Tab-separated table of C-alpha atoms in Angstrom:
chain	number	residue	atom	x	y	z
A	1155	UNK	CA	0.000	0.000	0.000
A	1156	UNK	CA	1.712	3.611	-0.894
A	1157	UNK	CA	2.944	5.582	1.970
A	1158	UNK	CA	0.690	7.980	3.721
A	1159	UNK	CA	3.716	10.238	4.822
A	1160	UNK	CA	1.744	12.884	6.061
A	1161	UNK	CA	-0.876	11.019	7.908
A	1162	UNK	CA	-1.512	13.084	10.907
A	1163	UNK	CA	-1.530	16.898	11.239
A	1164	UNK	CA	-3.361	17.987	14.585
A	1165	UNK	CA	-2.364	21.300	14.365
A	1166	UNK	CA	-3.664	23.406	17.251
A	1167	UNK	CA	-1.059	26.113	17.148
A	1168	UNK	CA	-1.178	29.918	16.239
A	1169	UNK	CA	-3.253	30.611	13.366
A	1170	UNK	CA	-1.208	31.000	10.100
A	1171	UNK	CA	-3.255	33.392	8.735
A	1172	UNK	CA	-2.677	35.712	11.332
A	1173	UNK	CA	-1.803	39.847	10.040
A	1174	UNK	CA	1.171	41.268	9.880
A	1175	UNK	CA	3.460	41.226	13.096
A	1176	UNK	CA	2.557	44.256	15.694
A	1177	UNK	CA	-0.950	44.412	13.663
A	1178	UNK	CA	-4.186	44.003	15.336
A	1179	UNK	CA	-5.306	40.800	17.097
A	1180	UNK	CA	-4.776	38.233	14.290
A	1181	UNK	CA	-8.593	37.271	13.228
A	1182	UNK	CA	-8.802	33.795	15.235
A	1183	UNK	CA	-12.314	33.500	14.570
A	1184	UNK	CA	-11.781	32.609	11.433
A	1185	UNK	CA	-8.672	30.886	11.410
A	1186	UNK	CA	-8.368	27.344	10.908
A	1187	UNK	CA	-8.451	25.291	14.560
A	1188	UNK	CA	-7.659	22.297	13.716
A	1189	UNK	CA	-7.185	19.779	10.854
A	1190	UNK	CA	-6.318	16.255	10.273
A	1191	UNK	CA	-5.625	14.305	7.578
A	1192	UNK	CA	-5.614	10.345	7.683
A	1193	UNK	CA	-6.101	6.669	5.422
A	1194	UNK	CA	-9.573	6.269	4.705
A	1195	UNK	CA	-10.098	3.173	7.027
A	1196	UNK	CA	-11.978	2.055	9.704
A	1197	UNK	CA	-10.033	3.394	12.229
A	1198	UNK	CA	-9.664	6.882	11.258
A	1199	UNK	CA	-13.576	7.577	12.362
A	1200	UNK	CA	-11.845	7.389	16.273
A	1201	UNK	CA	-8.500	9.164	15.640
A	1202	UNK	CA	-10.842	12.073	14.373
A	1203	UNK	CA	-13.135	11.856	17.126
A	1204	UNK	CA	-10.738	11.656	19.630
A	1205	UNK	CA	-8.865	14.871	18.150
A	1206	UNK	CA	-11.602	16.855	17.073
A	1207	UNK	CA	-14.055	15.888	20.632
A	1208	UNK	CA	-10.266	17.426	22.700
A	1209	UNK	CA	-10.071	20.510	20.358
A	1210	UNK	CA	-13.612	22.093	21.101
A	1211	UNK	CA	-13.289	20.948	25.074
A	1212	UNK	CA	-10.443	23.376	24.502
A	1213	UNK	CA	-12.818	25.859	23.033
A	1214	UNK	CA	-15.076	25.358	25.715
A	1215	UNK	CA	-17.893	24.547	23.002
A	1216	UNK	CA	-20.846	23.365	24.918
A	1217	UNK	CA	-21.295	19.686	26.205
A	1218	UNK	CA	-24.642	18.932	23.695
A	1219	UNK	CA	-23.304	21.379	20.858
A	1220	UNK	CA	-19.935	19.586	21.068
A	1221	UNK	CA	-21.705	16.180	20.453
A	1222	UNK	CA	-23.367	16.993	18.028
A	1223	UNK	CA	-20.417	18.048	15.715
A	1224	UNK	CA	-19.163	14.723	16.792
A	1225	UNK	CA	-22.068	12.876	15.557
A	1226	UNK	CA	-21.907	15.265	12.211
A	1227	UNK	CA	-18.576	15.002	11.503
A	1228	UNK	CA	-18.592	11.194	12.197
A	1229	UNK	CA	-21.010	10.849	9.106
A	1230	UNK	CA	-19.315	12.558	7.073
A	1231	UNK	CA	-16.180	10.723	7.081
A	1232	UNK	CA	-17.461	7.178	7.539
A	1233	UNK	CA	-19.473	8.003	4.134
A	1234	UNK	CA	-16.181	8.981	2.819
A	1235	UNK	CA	-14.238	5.609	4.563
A	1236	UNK	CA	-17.854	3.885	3.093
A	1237	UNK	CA	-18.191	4.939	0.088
A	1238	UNK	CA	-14.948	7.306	-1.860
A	1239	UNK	CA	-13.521	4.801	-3.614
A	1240	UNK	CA	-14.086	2.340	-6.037
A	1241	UNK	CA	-13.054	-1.397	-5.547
A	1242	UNK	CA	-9.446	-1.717	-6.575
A	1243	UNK	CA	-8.792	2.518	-6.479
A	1244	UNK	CA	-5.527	3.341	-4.861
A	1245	UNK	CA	-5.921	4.093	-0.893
A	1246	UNK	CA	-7.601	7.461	-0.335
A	1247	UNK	CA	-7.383	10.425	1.946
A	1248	UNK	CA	-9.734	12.034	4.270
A	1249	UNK	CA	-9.174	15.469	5.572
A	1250	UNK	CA	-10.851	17.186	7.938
A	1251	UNK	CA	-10.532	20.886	8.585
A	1252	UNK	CA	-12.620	23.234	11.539
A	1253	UNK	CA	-12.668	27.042	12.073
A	1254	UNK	CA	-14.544	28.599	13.722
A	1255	UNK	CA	-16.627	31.684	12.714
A	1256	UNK	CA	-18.138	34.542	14.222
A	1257	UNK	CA	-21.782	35.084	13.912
A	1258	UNK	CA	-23.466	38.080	15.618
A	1259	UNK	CA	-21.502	37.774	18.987
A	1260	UNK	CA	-22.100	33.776	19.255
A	1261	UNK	CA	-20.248	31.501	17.305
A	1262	UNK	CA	-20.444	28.642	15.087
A	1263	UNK	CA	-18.088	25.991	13.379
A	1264	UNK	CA	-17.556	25.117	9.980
A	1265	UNK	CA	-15.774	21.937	9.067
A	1266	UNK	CA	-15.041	20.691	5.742
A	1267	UNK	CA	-14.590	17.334	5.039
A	1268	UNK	CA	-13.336	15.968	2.063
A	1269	UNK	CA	-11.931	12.764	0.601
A	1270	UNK	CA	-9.963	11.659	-2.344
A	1271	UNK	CA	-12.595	9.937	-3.919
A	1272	UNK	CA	-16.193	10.446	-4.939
A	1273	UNK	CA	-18.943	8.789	-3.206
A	1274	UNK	CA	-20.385	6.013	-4.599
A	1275	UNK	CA	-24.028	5.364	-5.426
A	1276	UNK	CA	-25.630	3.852	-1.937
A	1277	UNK	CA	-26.730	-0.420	-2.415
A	1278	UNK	CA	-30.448	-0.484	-3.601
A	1279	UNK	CA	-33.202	0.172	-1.058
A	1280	UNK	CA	-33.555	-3.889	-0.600
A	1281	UNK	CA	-30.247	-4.265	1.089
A	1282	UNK	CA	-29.162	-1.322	2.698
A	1283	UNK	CA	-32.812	0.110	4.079
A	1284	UNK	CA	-31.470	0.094	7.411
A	1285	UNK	CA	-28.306	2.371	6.426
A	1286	UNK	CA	-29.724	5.873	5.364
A	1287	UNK	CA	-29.568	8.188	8.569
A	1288	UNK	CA	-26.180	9.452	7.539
A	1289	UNK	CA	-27.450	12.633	5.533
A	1290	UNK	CA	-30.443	12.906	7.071
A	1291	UNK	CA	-28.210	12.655	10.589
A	1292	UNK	CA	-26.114	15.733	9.981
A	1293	UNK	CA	-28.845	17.629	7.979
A	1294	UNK	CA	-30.779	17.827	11.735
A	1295	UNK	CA	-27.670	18.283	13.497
A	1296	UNK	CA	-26.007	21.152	11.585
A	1297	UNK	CA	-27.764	24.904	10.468
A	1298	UNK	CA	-26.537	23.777	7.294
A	1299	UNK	CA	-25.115	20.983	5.260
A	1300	UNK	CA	-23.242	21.366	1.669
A	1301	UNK	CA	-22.041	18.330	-0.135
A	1302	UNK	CA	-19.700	19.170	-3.502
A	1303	UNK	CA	-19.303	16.202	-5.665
A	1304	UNK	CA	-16.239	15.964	-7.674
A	1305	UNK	CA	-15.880	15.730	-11.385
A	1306	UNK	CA	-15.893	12.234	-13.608
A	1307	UNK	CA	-11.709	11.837	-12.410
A	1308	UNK	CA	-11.920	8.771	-9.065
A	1309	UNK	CA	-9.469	11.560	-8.071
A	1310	UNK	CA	-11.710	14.722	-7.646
A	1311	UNK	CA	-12.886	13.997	-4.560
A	1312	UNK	CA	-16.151	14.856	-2.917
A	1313	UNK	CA	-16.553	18.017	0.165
A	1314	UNK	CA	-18.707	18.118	2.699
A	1315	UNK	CA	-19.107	21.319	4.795
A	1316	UNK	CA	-21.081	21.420	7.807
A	1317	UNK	CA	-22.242	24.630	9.333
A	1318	UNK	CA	-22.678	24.382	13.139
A	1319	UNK	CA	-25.654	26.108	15.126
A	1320	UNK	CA	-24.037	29.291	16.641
A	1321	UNK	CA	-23.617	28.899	20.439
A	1322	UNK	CA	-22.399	31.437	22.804
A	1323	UNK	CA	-19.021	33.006	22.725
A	1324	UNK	CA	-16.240	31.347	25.047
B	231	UNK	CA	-11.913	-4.134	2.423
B	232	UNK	CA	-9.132	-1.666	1.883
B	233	UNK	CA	-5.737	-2.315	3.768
B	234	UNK	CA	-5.973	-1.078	7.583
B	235	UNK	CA	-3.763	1.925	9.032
B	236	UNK	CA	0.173	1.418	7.886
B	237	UNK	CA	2.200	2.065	10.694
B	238	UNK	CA	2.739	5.504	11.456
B	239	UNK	CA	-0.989	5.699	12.514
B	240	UNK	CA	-1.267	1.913	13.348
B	241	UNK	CA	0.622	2.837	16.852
B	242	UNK	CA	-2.350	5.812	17.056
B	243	UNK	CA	-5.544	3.385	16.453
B	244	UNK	CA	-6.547	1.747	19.215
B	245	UNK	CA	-7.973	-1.913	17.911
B	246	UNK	CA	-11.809	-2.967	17.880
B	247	UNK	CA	-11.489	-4.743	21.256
B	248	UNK	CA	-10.044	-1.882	23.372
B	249	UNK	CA	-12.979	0.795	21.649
B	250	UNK	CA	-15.721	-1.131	22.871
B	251	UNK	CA	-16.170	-4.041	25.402
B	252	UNK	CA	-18.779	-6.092	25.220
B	253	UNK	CA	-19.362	-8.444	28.123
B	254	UNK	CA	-22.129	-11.369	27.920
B	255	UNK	CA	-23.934	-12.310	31.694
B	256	UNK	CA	-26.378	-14.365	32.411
B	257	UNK	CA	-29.326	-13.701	34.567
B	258	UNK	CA	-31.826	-15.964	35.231
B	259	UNK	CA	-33.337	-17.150	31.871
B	260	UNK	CA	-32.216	-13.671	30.447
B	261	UNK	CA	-29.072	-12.309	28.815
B	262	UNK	CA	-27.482	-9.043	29.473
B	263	UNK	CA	-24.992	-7.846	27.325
B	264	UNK	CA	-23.222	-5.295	28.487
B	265	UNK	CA	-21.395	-2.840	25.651
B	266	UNK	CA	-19.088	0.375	26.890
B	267	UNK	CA	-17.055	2.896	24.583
B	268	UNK	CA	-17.370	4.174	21.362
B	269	UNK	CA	-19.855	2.419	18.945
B	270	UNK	CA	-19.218	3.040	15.219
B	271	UNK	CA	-18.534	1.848	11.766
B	272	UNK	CA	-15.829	0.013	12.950
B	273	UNK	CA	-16.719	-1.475	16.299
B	274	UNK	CA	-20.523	-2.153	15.554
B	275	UNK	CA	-19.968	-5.190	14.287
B	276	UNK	CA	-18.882	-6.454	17.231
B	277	UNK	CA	-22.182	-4.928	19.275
B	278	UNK	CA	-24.023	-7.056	16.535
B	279	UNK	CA	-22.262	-10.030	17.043
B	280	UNK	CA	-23.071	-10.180	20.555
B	281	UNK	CA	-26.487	-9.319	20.708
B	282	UNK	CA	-26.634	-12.219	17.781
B	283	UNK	CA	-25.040	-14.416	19.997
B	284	UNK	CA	-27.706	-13.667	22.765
B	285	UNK	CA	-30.610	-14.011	20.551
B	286	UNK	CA	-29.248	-17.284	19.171
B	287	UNK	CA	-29.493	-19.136	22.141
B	288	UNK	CA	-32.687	-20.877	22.950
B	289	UNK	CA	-32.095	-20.941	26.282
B	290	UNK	CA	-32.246	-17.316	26.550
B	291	UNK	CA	-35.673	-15.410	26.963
B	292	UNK	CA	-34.828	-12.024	27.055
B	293	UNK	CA	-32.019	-10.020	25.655
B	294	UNK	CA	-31.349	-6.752	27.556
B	295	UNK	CA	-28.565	-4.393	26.228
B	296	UNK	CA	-27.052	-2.063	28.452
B	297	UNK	CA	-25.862	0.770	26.686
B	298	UNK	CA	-25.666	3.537	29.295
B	299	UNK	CA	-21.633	3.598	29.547
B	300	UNK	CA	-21.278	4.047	25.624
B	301	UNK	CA	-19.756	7.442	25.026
B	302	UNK	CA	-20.355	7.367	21.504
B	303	UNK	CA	-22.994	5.769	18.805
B	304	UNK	CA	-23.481	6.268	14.669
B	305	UNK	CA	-25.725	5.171	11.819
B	306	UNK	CA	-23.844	2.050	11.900
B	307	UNK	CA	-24.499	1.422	15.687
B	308	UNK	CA	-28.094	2.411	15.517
B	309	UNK	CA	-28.252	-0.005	12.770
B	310	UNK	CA	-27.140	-2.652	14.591
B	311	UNK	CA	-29.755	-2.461	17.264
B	312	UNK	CA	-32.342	-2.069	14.695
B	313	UNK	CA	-31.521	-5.184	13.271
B	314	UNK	CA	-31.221	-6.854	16.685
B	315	UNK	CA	-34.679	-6.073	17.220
B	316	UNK	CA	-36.342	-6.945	14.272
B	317	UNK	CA	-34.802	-10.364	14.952
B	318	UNK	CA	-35.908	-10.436	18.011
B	319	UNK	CA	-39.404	-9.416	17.156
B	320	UNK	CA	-38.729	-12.002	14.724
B	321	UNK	CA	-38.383	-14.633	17.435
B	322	UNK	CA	-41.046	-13.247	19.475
B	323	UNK	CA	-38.544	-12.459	22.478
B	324	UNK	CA	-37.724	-9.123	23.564
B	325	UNK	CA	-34.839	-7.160	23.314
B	326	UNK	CA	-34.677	-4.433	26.008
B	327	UNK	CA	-31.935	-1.253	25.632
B	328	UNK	CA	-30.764	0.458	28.432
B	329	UNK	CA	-29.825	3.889	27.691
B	330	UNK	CA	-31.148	5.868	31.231
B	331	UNK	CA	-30.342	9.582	30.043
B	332	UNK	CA	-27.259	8.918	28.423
B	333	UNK	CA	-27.364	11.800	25.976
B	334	UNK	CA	-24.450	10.226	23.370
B	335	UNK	CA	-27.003	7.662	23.178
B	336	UNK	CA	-30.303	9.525	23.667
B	337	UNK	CA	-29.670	12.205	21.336
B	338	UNK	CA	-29.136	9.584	17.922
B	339	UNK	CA	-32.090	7.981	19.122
B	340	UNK	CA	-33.882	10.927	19.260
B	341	UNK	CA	-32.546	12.299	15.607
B	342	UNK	CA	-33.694	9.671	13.698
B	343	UNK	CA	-36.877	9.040	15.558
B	344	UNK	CA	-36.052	5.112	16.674
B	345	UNK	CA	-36.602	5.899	20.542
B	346	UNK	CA	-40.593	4.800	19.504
B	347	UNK	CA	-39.064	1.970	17.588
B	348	UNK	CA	-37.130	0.412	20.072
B	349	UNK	CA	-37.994	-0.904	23.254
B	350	UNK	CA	-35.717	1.894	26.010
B	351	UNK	CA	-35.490	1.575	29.359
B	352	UNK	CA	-33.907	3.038	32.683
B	353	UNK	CA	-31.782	0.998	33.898
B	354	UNK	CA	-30.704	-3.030	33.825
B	355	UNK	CA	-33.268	-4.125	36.847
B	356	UNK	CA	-35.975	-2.453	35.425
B	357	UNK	CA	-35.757	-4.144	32.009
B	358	UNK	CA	-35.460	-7.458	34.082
B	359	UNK	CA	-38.008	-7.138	35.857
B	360	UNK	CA	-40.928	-6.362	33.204
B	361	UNK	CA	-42.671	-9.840	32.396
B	362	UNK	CA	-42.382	-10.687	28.830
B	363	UNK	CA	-45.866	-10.036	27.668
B	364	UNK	CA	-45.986	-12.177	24.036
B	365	UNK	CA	-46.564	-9.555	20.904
B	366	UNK	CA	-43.785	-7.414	23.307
């Protein structure tokens, strides 16, 4: 299997969009907070949780708000482990990417999530009935839910961003 | 299936077995399994497997799964439990989940609307102690 080199970037550090040295405050808000990018396997689903469910205790983003990123974000990369890549593809990439945004003195999160591959038409209704709350999981759960298919290439990958309810500032 | 982590992550992911335990105990003529940590794509299957085991044997009346030290369930683990109890509805024997007010199991429940699907309860005794009534 090729080398994933760069498997794992929790970056929580500075932001690097920050102005120019001296400046004002750099604009945190909408900086990136953290991103990851693993194999789409199994295992990534936890590594993400894990890293994403320590980043917003940081933030001090609310207990129930918090869990329901989780449970949005969680989706959206086990339809990308699911579904990105055709039978025999090379081994994909999942990335996963949060800022957080300002939004009339509260605050909200958007995290993209995007793969290497495109997703795959679901199994007909007989035999996977009981596997369709994805979507309709993180369309409840988020204000808002975008999902960007890539072009005819295996390669072009498909992005989700989720939009977060706002909750109060930290 | 496509391969699993190479190694740099490999030492990062914890395996199946240490993400969720499941622990099988007898209790009477009923069966409670017993499932803590993080239920998902990759560890349902072995929530599934266990409640399968459970409803497989005949000597077993009642399946009761406690779920209220999970700190984390998915599509895939809510799926699991629905197909537990359709094949226990199947069999005409219960299948009682314990969730008490865990939220990261209350809230998927409550999402997708299977909390009047499934059969929820407080806690362990409670779902021991209700008589199986046939038709559930």
């Amino acid at each position: 299997m090729p080398a994933h080199r760069d498997q794992s970037e929790d970056r929580a550090g500075p932001p690097s969009g920050a102005g120019p040295a001296g400046g004002a405050p750099p604009p945190s808000a909408a900086a990136h907070i953290w991103e990851i990018r693993l194999p789409a396997v199994l295992e990534t689903l936890g590594l993400v949780r894990t890293g994403l469910r320590r980043r917003l205790a940081q933030l001090d983003w609310p207990d129930d708000a918090a869990l329901d990123v989780l449970l949005a974000v969680n989706e959206a990369v086990s339809n990308a482990v699911e579904h990105a890549f055709p039978p025999g593809a090379p081994d994909g990439t999942v990335e996963v990417a949060a800022r957080v945004e300002p939004v009339g003195g509260r605050r909200r999160l958007r995290v993209r999530i995007r793969d290497t591959g495109r997703w795959l038409p679901r199994p007909g209704p007989e035999e996977d009935v009981n596997r369709r709350r994805g979507l309709p999981m993180m369309s409840v759960l988020m204000a808002e839910v975008l999902i960007h298919r890539g072009g005819p290439s295996p390669l072009d990958g498909t992005v989700v961003t989720l939009l977060s309810p706002p909750v109060p500032g930290p | 299936m496509r391969g699993r982590l190479c190694a740099v992550t490999g030492d990062q992911a914890p395996a199946a077995e240490q993400l969720l335990r499941v622990d099988l105990r007898r209790a009477g003529s009923a069966m409670v399994v017993t499932v803590a940590g993080e239920v998902d794509m990759f560890t349902a299957p072995r929530l599934e497997a266990a409640v399968g085991r459970s409803l497989a044997d005949a000597t077993v009346n009642v399946t009761v799964v406690d779920l209220t030290r999970v700190a984390f369930l998915d599509d895939a683990g809510l799926s699991a439990l629905v197909t537990a109890h359709r094949a226990a509805e199947r069999q005409d024997e219960p299948l009682r989940i314990v969730v008490d007010h865990n939220r990261p199991v209350v809230r998927p429940l409550q999402i997708t609307g299977l909390e009047r699907v499934l059969a929820l309860y407080y806690d362990v005794a409670e779902a021991l102690r209700e008589p199986h009534s046939s038709g559930g």
